[in-house]
Coordinates of C-alpha atoms and ligand atoms in Angstrom, one line a residue:
X1 CA 83.7 129.1 39.6
X2 CA 84.2 132.7 38.5
X3 CA 87.7 134.1 39.3
X4 CA 88.1 137.8 39.8
X5 CA 91.5 138.9 38.8
X6 CA 93.1 142.2 39.7
X7 CA 94.6 142.6 36.3
X8 CA 91.2 142.7 34.5
X9 CA 91.0 146.5 35.3
X10 CA 90.3 147.2 31.7
X11 CA 89.3 143.7 30.5
X12 CA 89.4 144.5 26.9
X13 CA 92.4 146.8 26.3
X14 CA 94.4 144.0 24.6
X15 CA 91.6 143.3 22.2
X16 CA 92.2 146.5 20.4
X17 CA 96.0 146.3 20.7
X18 CA 98.6 145.4 18.1
X19 CA 101.7 143.6 19.3
X20 CA 105.1 144.0 17.6
X21 CA 107.6 141.2 18.2
X22 CA 111.3 142.1 18.4
X23 CA 113.9 139.4 18.0
X24 CA 116.6 141.4 19.8
X25 CA 119.7 139.7 18.3
X26 CA 118.6 140.7 14.8
X27 CA 116.8 144.1 15.4
X28 CA 119.4 146.8 15.9
X29 CA 123.1 146.7 17.1
X30 CA 124.3 149.7 19.0
X31 CA 127.9 148.6 19.8
X32 CA 129.2 147.1 16.6
X33 CA 129.5 143.5 17.8
X34 CA 127.2 142.3 15.1
X35 CA 124.6 141.3 17.6
X36 CA 121.4 143.3 18.3
X37 CA 121.0 144.8 21.8
X38 CA 118.9 146.9 24.1
X39 CA 120.7 150.0 23.1
X40 CA 119.7 149.3 19.5
X41 CA 116.1 148.8 20.4
X42 CA 116.1 152.0 22.3
X43 CA 117.1 154.0 19.3
X44 CA 114.3 152.5 17.2
X45 CA 111.3 153.1 19.4
X46 CA 110.2 156.1 17.4
X47 CA 109.9 153.8 14.4
X48 CA 107.5 151.6 16.3
X49 CA 105.5 154.6 17.5
X50 CA 105.3 155.7 13.8
X51 CA 104.1 152.2 12.9
X52 CA 101.4 152.6 15.6
X53 CA 101.8 149.4 17.6
X54 CA 101.1 149.6 21.3
X55 CA 102.7 146.5 22.7
X56 CA 106.3 145.2 22.2
X57 CA 107.2 141.6 22.9
X58 CA 110.9 140.9 23.3
X59 CA 112.2 137.5 22.5
X60 CA 114.5 136.3 25.4
X61 CA 117.2 138.7 26.5
X62 CA 118.2 136.8 29.7
X63 CA 121.7 135.3 30.3
X64 CA 121.9 132.2 28.1
X65 CA 124.5 129.9 26.4
X66 CA 122.4 130.7 23.3
X67 CA 122.1 127.1 22.2
X68 CA 118.7 128.0 20.9
X69 CA 119.2 131.8 20.6
X70 CA 118.2 132.5 24.1
X71 CA 115.3 130.1 24.5
X72 CA 117.7 128.3 26.8
X73 CA 117.9 130.5 29.9
X74 CA 120.5 130.2 32.6
X75 CA 119.4 133.1 34.8
X76 CA 115.8 134.4 34.8
X77 CA 116.6 137.6 36.7
X78 CA 119.3 139.3 34.6
X79 CA 120.1 140.4 31.1
X80 CA 122.6 138.6 28.9
X81 CA 125.7 140.9 28.5
X82 CA 125.4 140.6 24.7
X83 CA 122.1 142.5 25.0
X84 CA 123.0 144.9 27.8
X85 CA 122.4 145.3 31.5
X86 CA 119.5 145.5 33.9
X87 CA 120.0 149.2 34.2
X88 CA 119.7 149.5 30.4
X89 CA 116.6 147.4 30.5
X90 CA 115.0 149.7 33.1
X91 CA 115.8 152.7 31.0
X92 CA 114.3 151.0 27.9
X93 CA 111.2 150.1 29.8
X94 CA 110.8 153.6 31.0
X95 CA 111.2 154.9 27.5
X96 CA 108.7 152.4 26.1
X97 CA 106.2 153.5 28.8
X98 CA 107.0 157.2 28.1
X99 CA 106.0 156.6 24.5
X100 CA 102.7 155.1 25.6
X101 CA 103.6 151.5 24.7
X102 CA 103.8 148.4 26.8
X103 CA 106.5 145.8 27.0
X104 CA 106.0 142.0 27.3
X105 CA 108.7 139.6 28.2
X106 CA 109.2 136.1 26.9
X107 CA 108.8 133.5 29.6
X108 CA 110.5 130.3 28.8
X109 CA 109.7 127.8 31.6
X110 CA 108.8 124.5 30.0
X111 CA 112.6 124.1 30.2
X112 CA 115.7 125.9 31.4
X113 CA 119.3 125.8 30.1
X114 CA 121.3 122.9 31.3
X115 CA 123.6 125.6 32.6
X116 CA 120.9 127.1 34.9
X117 CA 121.9 126.6 38.6
X118 CA 118.7 124.6 39.1
X119 CA 119.8 122.0 36.6
X120 CA 123.4 122.0 37.7
X121 CA 122.2 121.1 41.1
X122 CA 119.7 118.6 39.9
X123 CA 122.2 116.7 37.9
X124 CA 124.8 116.8 40.7
X125 CA 123.3 113.7 42.5
X126 CA 120.2 111.6 42.6
X127 CA 119.7 112.9 46.2
X128 CA 120.0 116.6 45.5
X129 CA 116.9 118.5 46.6
X130 CA 116.5 119.8 43.1
X131 CA 116.7 116.3 41.5
X132 CA 112.9 116.3 41.2
X133 CA 112.8 119.7 39.5
X134 CA 113.5 118.0 36.2
X135 CA 112.3 114.8 34.6
X136 CA 114.8 112.0 35.3
X137 CA 114.2 108.3 34.3
X138 CA 116.2 105.1 34.5
X139 CA 117.2 103.4 31.2
X140 CA 114.8 100.6 30.1
X141 CA 116.6 97.6 28.7
X142 CA 119.7 99.7 28.4
X143 CA 118.2 102.4 26.2
X144 CA 116.0 105.5 26.5
X145 CA 112.8 105.1 28.6
X146 CA 110.6 105.7 25.6
X147 CA 110.7 106.6 21.9
X148 CA 110.0 110.3 22.4
X149 CA 111.8 112.4 19.8
X150 CA 113.2 115.9 20.3
X151 CA 111.9 118.8 18.1
X152 CA 115.5 119.3 17.1
X153 CA 116.0 115.7 15.8
X154 CA 117.1 112.6 17.7
X155 CA 115.9 111.4 21.1
X156 CA 114.3 113.6 23.7
X157 CA 116.4 111.9 26.3
X158 CA 120.0 112.6 27.2
X159 CA 122.0 110.1 29.3
X160 CA 123.8 111.5 32.3
X161 CA 126.9 109.5 33.0
X162 CA 127.5 110.8 36.5
X163 CA 124.1 109.7 37.9
X164 CA 123.2 106.9 35.5
X165 CA 119.8 108.3 34.4
X166 CA 118.3 110.0 31.4
X167 CA 116.7 113.5 31.5
X168 CA 114.0 114.7 29.2
X169 CA 114.5 117.5 26.8
X170 CA 111.7 118.1 24.2
X171 CA 114.0 120.6 22.5
X172 CA 117.8 120.6 22.5
X173 CA 119.8 118.5 25.0
X174 CA 120.8 121.9 26.5
X175 CA 117.2 122.6 27.3
X176 CA 116.1 120.1 30.0
X177 CA 112.3 120.1 30.8
X178 CA 111.2 121.3 34.2
X179 CA 109.0 119.0 36.3
X180 CA 105.9 121.0 36.8
X181 CA 104.4 118.4 39.0
X182 CA 106.7 119.6 41.7
X183 CA 105.0 122.5 43.5
X184 CA 108.4 124.1 44.2
X185 CA 109.0 124.5 40.5
X186 CA 105.7 126.2 40.0
X187 CA 106.3 128.5 42.9
X188 CA 109.8 129.3 41.5
X189 CA 108.3 130.3 38.1
X190 CA 105.6 132.4 39.8
X191 CA 108.3 134.2 41.8
X192 CA 110.2 135.0 38.5
X193 CA 107.0 136.5 37.0
X194 CA 106.4 138.6 40.1
X195 CA 110.0 139.8 40.0
X196 CA 109.5 141.1 36.4
X197 CA 106.1 142.6 37.1
X198 CA 107.5 144.4 40.1
X199 CA 110.1 145.8 37.7
X200 CA 107.3 147.2 35.6
X201 CA 106.8 144.9 32.6
X202 CA 103.3 144.5 31.2
X203 CA 103.0 140.8 30.8
X204 CA 104.4 137.6 29.3
X205 CA 104.4 135.6 26.1
X206 CA 104.8 132.1 27.4
X207 CA 106.9 129.7 25.4
X208 CA 105.3 126.3 24.6
X209 CA 103.3 126.7 27.7
X210 CA 100.8 123.9 26.8
X211 CA 103.7 121.4 27.0
X212 CA 104.3 121.8 30.7
X213 CA 102.2 118.8 31.9
X214 CA 103.4 115.4 30.6
X215 CA 100.9 112.5 30.6
X216 CA 101.2 109.9 33.3
X217 CA 103.7 107.2 32.6
X218 CA 104.9 108.9 29.4
X219 CA 104.1 106.0 27.1
X220 CA 105.7 105.5 23.7
X221 CA 104.5 107.7 20.8
X222 CA 103.0 106.1 17.7
X223 CA 106.1 105.1 15.7
X224 CA 106.8 106.8 12.4
X225 CA 108.0 104.4 9.7
X226 CA 111.7 103.8 9.7
X227 CA 112.3 106.2 12.6
X228 CA 113.5 105.3 16.1
X229 CA 112.1 108.4 17.7
X230 CA 109.0 110.5 17.1
X231 CA 107.8 113.8 18.6
X232 CA 105.2 112.6 21.1
X233 CA 102.6 115.3 20.8
X234 CA 100.0 113.2 22.6
X235 CA 102.4 112.9 25.5
X236 CA 102.6 116.5 26.4
X237 CA 100.3 118.8 24.4
X238 CA 97.5 120.1 26.6
X239 CA 98.5 117.6 29.2
X240 CA 96.4 116.4 32.2
X241 CA 97.3 119.3 34.7
X242 CA 98.0 122.2 32.4
X243 CA 94.8 124.1 33.0
X244 CA 95.2 123.7 36.8
X245 CA 98.8 125.0 36.6
X246 CA 97.9 128.0 34.5
X247 CA 95.0 128.9 36.7
X248 CA 97.2 128.6 39.7
X249 CA 99.9 130.8 38.1
X250 CA 97.5 133.5 37.1
X251 CA 95.9 133.5 40.6
X252 CA 99.2 133.6 42.4
X253 CA 100.9 136.1 40.1
X254 CA 98.2 138.5 39.0
X255 CA 95.6 138.1 41.8
X256 CA 95.2 141.4 43.6
X257 CA 97.6 143.1 41.2
X258 CA 96.2 146.3 39.7
X259 CA 97.3 147.0 36.1
X260 CA 96.6 146.4 32.5
X261 CA 98.6 143.2 31.8
X262 CA 98.6 140.8 28.9
X263 CA 99.3 137.1 28.9
X264 CA 99.8 135.1 25.7
X265 CA 100.3 131.4 25.6
X266 CA 102.4 129.9 22.8
X267 CA 100.6 126.6 22.1
X268 CA 101.8 124.4 19.3
X269 CA 99.3 121.6 18.7
X270 CA 96.5 123.2 20.7
X271 CA 93.0 122.6 19.3
X272 CA 90.5 125.4 19.1
X273 CA 88.4 123.7 21.8
X274 CA 91.4 123.7 24.2
X275 CA 92.2 127.3 23.2
X276 CA 88.7 128.3 24.3
X277 CA 89.3 126.8 27.7
X278 CA 92.7 128.5 28.1
X279 CA 91.2 131.9 27.2
X280 CA 87.8 131.7 28.8
X281 CA 87.9 134.8 31.1
X282 CA 85.8 132.9 33.7
X283 CA 88.5 130.3 34.1
X284 CA 91.2 132.8 34.8
X285 CA 94.0 131.2 32.8
X286 CA 95.4 133.3 29.9
X287 CA 94.3 136.2 27.7
X288 CA 95.0 134.7 24.4
X289 CA 96.8 131.8 22.7
X290 CA 99.2 131.7 19.8
X291 CA 98.2 128.6 17.8
X292 CA 100.0 126.9 14.9
X293 CA 97.4 125.1 12.8
X294 CA 97.4 127.7 10.0
X295 CA 101.2 127.7 9.7
X296 CA 101.2 123.9 9.4
X297 CA 99.1 123.6 6.3
X298 CA 102.1 123.5 4.0
X299 CA 103.9 120.8 6.0
X300 CA 104.2 117.4 4.4
X301 CA 103.9 114.0 6.1
X302 CA 107.6 114.1 7.1
X303 CA 107.3 117.5 8.8
X304 CA 107.9 121.1 8.1
X305 CA 111.0 120.6 5.8
X306 CA 108.9 118.3 3.7
X307 CA 107.3 121.4 2.2
X308 CA 104.2 120.8 0.1
X309 CA 103.3 124.3 -1.0
X310 CA 100.4 126.7 -0.4
X311 CA 96.9 125.4 -0.3
X312 CA 94.7 128.5 0.0
X313 CA 91.5 126.7 0.8
X314 CA 93.2 124.8 3.7
X315 CA 94.7 128.0 5.0
X316 CA 91.4 129.8 4.9
X317 CA 89.5 126.9 6.5
X318 CA 92.0 126.7 9.3
X319 CA 91.9 130.4 10.3
X320 CA 88.1 130.5 9.8
X321 CA 87.7 127.4 12.1
X322 CA 89.5 129.3 14.8
X323 CA 87.4 132.4 14.2
X324 CA 84.3 130.3 14.7
X325 CA 85.6 128.4 17.7
X326 CA 86.5 131.5 19.7
X327 CA 83.5 133.6 18.6
X328 CA 81.6 133.5 21.8
X329 CA 84.2 132.7 24.4
X330 CA 88.0 133.2 24.4
X331 CA 90.3 135.2 22.2
X332 CA 92.6 134.6 19.2
X333 CA 95.9 136.0 18.4
X334 CA 96.5 136.7 14.7
X335 CA 99.9 136.3 13.1
X336 CA 101.7 135.3 9.9
X337 CA 105.2 135.6 11.1
X338 CA 107.4 135.1 14.1
X339 CA 111.0 134.1 14.7
X340 CA 110.1 130.4 14.0
X341 CA 108.3 130.9 10.7
X342 CA 109.6 131.7 7.2
X343 CA 108.6 135.1 5.8
X344 CA 105.0 135.2 4.8
X345 CA 105.4 137.0 1.5
X346 CA 107.7 134.2 0.4
X347 CA 105.5 131.5 1.8
X348 CA 101.9 132.3 1.1
X349 CA 102.4 135.4 -1.0
X350 CA 104.3 136.1 -4.2
X351 CA 107.8 137.6 -3.7
X352 CA 108.5 138.1 -7.4
X353 CA 109.0 141.8 -8.1
X354 CA 105.6 142.5 -9.7
X355 CA 103.5 141.2 -6.9
X356 CA 105.8 141.4 -3.9
X357 CA 104.2 144.6 -2.3
X358 CA 100.6 143.8 -3.4
X359 CA 100.7 140.3 -2.1
X360 CA 102.2 141.3 1.2
X361 CA 99.5 144.0 1.7
X362 CA 96.8 141.5 0.7
X363 CA 97.9 138.9 3.2
X364 CA 98.2 141.6 5.9
X365 CA 94.7 142.8 5.0
X366 CA 93.0 139.4 5.3
X367 CA 94.7 138.7 8.6
X368 CA 94.2 142.1 10.2
X369 CA 90.5 142.1 9.3
X370 CA 89.8 139.1 11.5
X371 CA 88.8 138.9 15.1
X372 CA 91.7 138.7 17.5
X373 CA 94.9 140.5 18.5
X374 CA 97.3 141.0 15.6
X375 CA 101.0 140.4 16.0
X376 CA 103.5 141.9 13.6
X377 CA 107.0 140.4 13.6
X378 CA 110.0 142.7 12.9
X379 CA 110.4 143.3 9.2
X380 CA 107.0 141.9 8.3
X381 CA 105.7 145.5 8.0
X382 CA 108.4 145.9 5.2
X383 CA 107.5 142.6 3.6
X384 CA 111.0 141.3 4.2
X385 CA 111.5 138.1 2.2
X386 CA 113.1 134.7 2.8
X387 CA 116.9 134.6 2.4
X388 CA 118.4 133.0 -0.7
X389 CA 119.9 130.1 1.2
X390 CA 122.0 127.8 -0.9
X391 CA 124.6 125.9 1.1
X392 CA 124.2 124.0 4.4
X393 CA 126.7 126.3 6.0
X394 CA 124.3 129.3 5.5
X395 CA 122.0 128.0 8.2
X396 CA 122.9 128.7 11.8
X397 CA 119.7 127.6 13.6
X398 CA 120.1 124.5 15.7
X399 CA 116.8 123.0 14.2
X400 CA 118.1 123.4 10.7
X401 CA 121.7 122.2 11.4
X402 CA 120.5 119.1 13.3
X403 CA 118.0 118.3 10.6
X404 CA 120.5 118.5 7.8
X405 CA 123.1 116.5 9.8
X406 CA 120.5 113.8 10.5
X407 CA 119.6 113.5 6.8
X408 CA 123.3 113.3 5.8
X409 CA 124.0 110.7 8.5
X410 CA 121.1 108.5 7.5
X411 CA 122.0 108.7 3.8
X412 CA 118.8 110.7 3.0
X413 CA 118.2 113.1 0.1
X414 CA 120.5 116.1 0.8
X415 CA 119.2 118.2 -2.1
X416 CA 115.6 117.8 -1.0
X417 CA 116.7 118.7 2.6
X418 CA 118.4 121.9 1.4
X419 CA 115.3 122.8 -0.7
X420 CA 113.0 122.3 2.4
X421 CA 115.4 124.3 4.5
X422 CA 115.5 127.2 2.1
X423 CA 111.7 127.4 2.2
X424 CA 111.1 126.7 5.8
X425 CA 114.2 127.3 7.9
X426 CA 113.7 129.6 10.9
X427 CA 116.7 131.6 9.9
X428 CA 114.6 133.1 7.1
X429 CA 112.9 135.2 9.8
X430 CA 116.1 135.9 11.7
X431 CA 118.2 137.8 9.2
X432 CA 119.0 141.3 10.4
X433 CA 116.3 144.0 10.2
X434 CA 116.7 146.1 7.0
X435 CA 116.8 149.7 8.2
X436 CA 118.4 151.4 5.2
X437 CA 120.5 150.8 2.1
X438 CA 123.8 151.5 4.0
X439 CA 126.4 148.9 5.0
X440 CA 124.7 145.8 6.6
X441 CA 121.3 147.5 6.0
X442 CA 122.0 149.8 8.9
X443 CA 121.7 146.9 11.4
X444 CA 125.3 147.0 12.6
X445 CA 128.6 148.7 11.9
X446 CA 130.3 145.3 12.6
X447 CA 130.0 141.9 11.2
X448 CA 126.4 140.7 11.5
X449 CA 125.9 137.3 13.3
X450 CA 123.7 136.2 10.4
X451 CA 123.9 137.4 6.8
X452 CA 121.8 140.4 5.8
X453 CA 119.4 139.6 2.9
X454 CA 121.0 141.1 -0.2
X455 CA 117.7 142.7 -1.2
X456 CA 118.2 145.4 1.5
X457 CA 119.5 147.8 -1.1
X458 CA 115.9 148.4 -2.2
X459 CA 113.9 146.7 0.5
X460 CA 114.4 148.7 3.7
X461 CA 112.6 150.8 6.3
X462 CA 114.0 154.2 5.1
X463 CA 112.7 153.7 1.6
X464 CA 109.3 152.6 2.8
X465 CA 108.8 155.4 5.3
X466 CA 109.4 157.9 2.5
X467 CA 106.8 156.2 0.3
X468 CA 103.1 156.8 1.1
X469 CA 102.2 153.7 -0.9
X470 CA 104.6 151.3 0.8
X471 CA 103.9 148.1 2.6
X472 CA 104.9 149.9 5.8
X473 CA 102.2 152.6 5.1
X474 CA 99.6 149.8 4.6
X475 CA 100.5 148.2 7.9
X476 CA 100.2 151.7 9.5
X477 CA 96.7 152.0 8.2
X478 CA 95.7 148.5 9.3
X479 CA 97.0 149.1 12.8
X480 CA 95.2 152.4 13.0
X481 CA 92.0 150.7 11.9
X482 CA 92.4 148.1 14.7
X483 CA 92.7 150.9 17.3
X484 CA 89.8 153.0 15.9
X485 CA 87.1 150.6 14.5
X486 CA 85.2 148.7 17.1
X487 CA 83.7 146.4 14.4
X488 CA 87.2 144.9 14.0
X489 CA 87.1 144.0 17.6
X490 CA 83.5 142.9 18.1
X491 CA 82.1 142.2 14.7
X492 CA 80.8 138.7 14.0
X493 CA 82.9 136.9 11.5
X494 CA 81.3 135.2 8.5
X495 CA 83.3 133.5 5.8
X496 CA 82.4 133.8 2.1
X497 CA 83.5 131.6 -0.9
X498 CA 85.4 129.4 1.4
X499 CA 86.0 126.7 -1.3
X500 CA 87.4 129.2 -3.8
X501 CA 91.1 128.5 -4.3
X502 CA 92.0 132.1 -5.1
X503 CA 89.6 134.5 -3.4
X504 CA 89.8 135.1 0.4
X505 CA 86.6 136.9 1.5
X506 CA 84.6 137.3 4.7
X507 CA 82.4 139.8 6.4
X508 CA 82.4 141.3 9.9
X509 CA 79.0 142.4 11.2
X510 CA 77.5 144.3 14.1
X511 CA 73.9 145.4 14.5
X512 CA 74.9 148.8 13.1
X513 CA 77.6 148.2 10.5
X514 CA 79.3 145.7 8.4
X515 CA 82.7 145.2 6.7
X516 CA 83.6 143.2 3.7
X517 CA 87.2 142.0 3.5
X518 CA 88.1 140.6 0.1
X519 CA 91.4 139.7 -1.5
X520 CA 92.5 138.0 -4.7
X521 CA 95.3 135.8 -3.5
X522 CA 96.6 135.0 -7.0
X523 CA 98.0 136.7 -10.2
X524 CA 95.0 136.2 -12.4
X525 CA 92.3 138.9 -12.4
X526 CA 88.9 137.8 -11.1
X527 CA 85.4 139.1 -11.1
X528 CA 83.5 138.4 -8.0
X529 CA 79.8 138.7 -7.3
X530 CA 79.4 140.1 -3.8
X531 CA 75.7 140.9 -3.7
X532 CA 73.7 144.0 -4.0
X533 CA 73.8 144.6 -0.3
X534 CA 77.3 146.0 -0.8
X535 CA 76.5 148.5 -3.5
X536 CA 76.4 151.5 -1.2
X537 CA 79.5 150.5 0.8
X538 CA 82.5 152.7 1.1
X539 CA 86.0 151.6 0.3
X540 CA 87.9 151.9 3.5
X541 CA 91.2 150.5 2.4
X542 CA 92.7 149.1 -0.8
X543 CA 96.2 147.9 -1.8
X544 CA 96.2 149.0 -5.4
X545 CA 96.0 152.5 -6.8
X546 CA 92.8 152.4 -8.8
X547 CA 90.3 150.5 -6.6
X548 CA 86.8 151.8 -7.2
X549 CA 85.4 153.6 -4.2
X550 CA 82.0 151.8 -4.6
X551 CA 80.9 148.4 -5.7
X552 CA 78.9 148.6 -8.9
X553 CA 76.4 147.2 -9.4
X554 CA 77.2 144.1 -7.4
X555 CA 80.4 142.7 -8.8
X556 CA 84.0 143.5 -8.0
X557 CA 86.8 143.4 -10.6
X558 CA 89.8 142.3 -8.7
X559 CA 93.2 142.5 -10.3
X560 CA 96.0 140.2 -9.3
X561 CA 96.6 140.3 -5.5
X562 CA 94.0 143.1 -5.2
X563 CA 92.7 143.4 -1.6
X564 CA 90.0 145.7 -0.3
X565 CA 88.0 146.5 2.8
X566 CA 84.5 147.9 2.3
X567 CA 82.5 149.4 5.1
X568 CA 78.7 149.9 5.2
X569 CA 76.6 151.2 8.0
X570 CA 73.0 151.9 8.9
X571 CA 74.2 155.1 10.6
X572 CA 74.1 158.5 8.9
X573 CA 77.3 159.4 6.9
X574 CA 78.5 161.9 9.5
X575 CA 79.1 159.1 11.9
X576 CA 81.0 156.9 9.4
X577 CA 84.7 156.6 9.7
X578 CA 86.5 158.7 7.1
X579 CA 87.7 157.0 4.0
X580 CA 91.3 156.0 4.9
X581 CA 92.5 155.2 1.5
Ligands
NOJ601 C1 109.3 128.0 20.8 C2 110.2 129.2 20.5 O1 109.4 130.1 19.8 C3 111.3 128.6 19.7 O2 112.1 129.6 19.1 C4 112.1 127.7 20.6 O3 113.1 127.0 19.8 C5 111.2 126.7 21.3 N1 110.0 127.2 21.7 C6 111.9 126.1 22.5 O4 112.0 127.1 23.5

């Protein structure tokens, strides 16, 4: 069946877009309470215009007890007073639109807050009409109905004394899962979406949206040695009805609506094959998925805090696999960072002084050269680094705090836990945005809710805007290329040297032009044979000062963390894009 959707007016607009993610509590504070807000965002929109992005995604700004920094929503139709008011939101939206950008909201509807009125009603009695809006089960043999673990440690079930049943929460106990089998729940979510679209927003990023359909019977997950609970991916990832629910949502919400919208599904654990189904335009589900395979390659057998280090071949193979899988049908999103991932320059790059900028630019180059829609997370365009966490108390994030407490309670290795947290904690991404070298990096005049990274004295936006060779300037160029060069959108992707543990290289090809994207992802210089077909190519972009403008005769001398994009075309030179270096 082919579904015709009103919102496909310009089916491809988001294919040449670049999305910027704002984590509002850490972006800019306008009232000195140490907490970022809408007023702060409003004062920084010119910065985003200068960077060149055209879509802004806001992490949740709705009223929330903030158990999981706003991913626990207690009212979907208002703004948390910490962030501002609905009137301020409307003004911000108008300003964003006035600057020619779009605004995407975070839609968190796998779960609500336990303080949302729906849940308050649901837990009030077994007979309440909203009881079935959440997932309630009796105890089995006096304990939890199955061994499902929460992403934030411990069981995924919480006992409710008053009504003698457990409720499911894949995340914190303050984030009960909605029961999507109930059509009233689905309708309520659709109504929320329509409410925001009527207000003028341009789409949604949908939080863990491939978790909404749980498998029948919710059987035990395979046990992990020595652990009572394990996260039951097979019990809820890409579950039995998820495609049906998403197609219904898109039909009900966007059908007949005229506008250039964007929908992005956050999908941990989704396979490329599933992603193709979610994003096949003919199926009318979502525009693109946010997948997690490439940011899991450094996780050890015991999970993300069991950090095993960078494996470049595995990283390349993963991203390349997704390029291939969505080549004909569907669409990728491309990202290194978001509010849940450590800083990429500290993770897959080299944040020592000598290679900090070059490695950040090289990683940006290889990502932005691929097929898909790039997402830039606040501060990534400055190559902000991980925070030098030392003591448990440094971490504020519920995932980190619960993990550490569990290790301590079970007599585990505390030093190893702290080392894993330092490398992988989500708070690495959540330290305040570094605007300038003034107090608190220009983020707030008050006391920031999370410490500012001490490197703000030299690593900040003001310094980089003034420097034409900065990481910021490199991102500006990559973003401009995405908007201007059709080959970046449509060109076929072909990997080169996939087994090489240091060189990342691939081509993009159309019938009239080709690109070579090549980066040395290590400190040692390398000479790479790229073939005579590239001799006449032009250097479109490089990240080091002395990159040769042409390849001669067929080999490239790449210094440590050297990254380049070469362009060759069958067209005459007057129609080539100008050299952007
Ligand atoms: C994914 C979000 O990105 C993360 O920050 C959050 O903790 C979980 N979903 C639960 O909403």
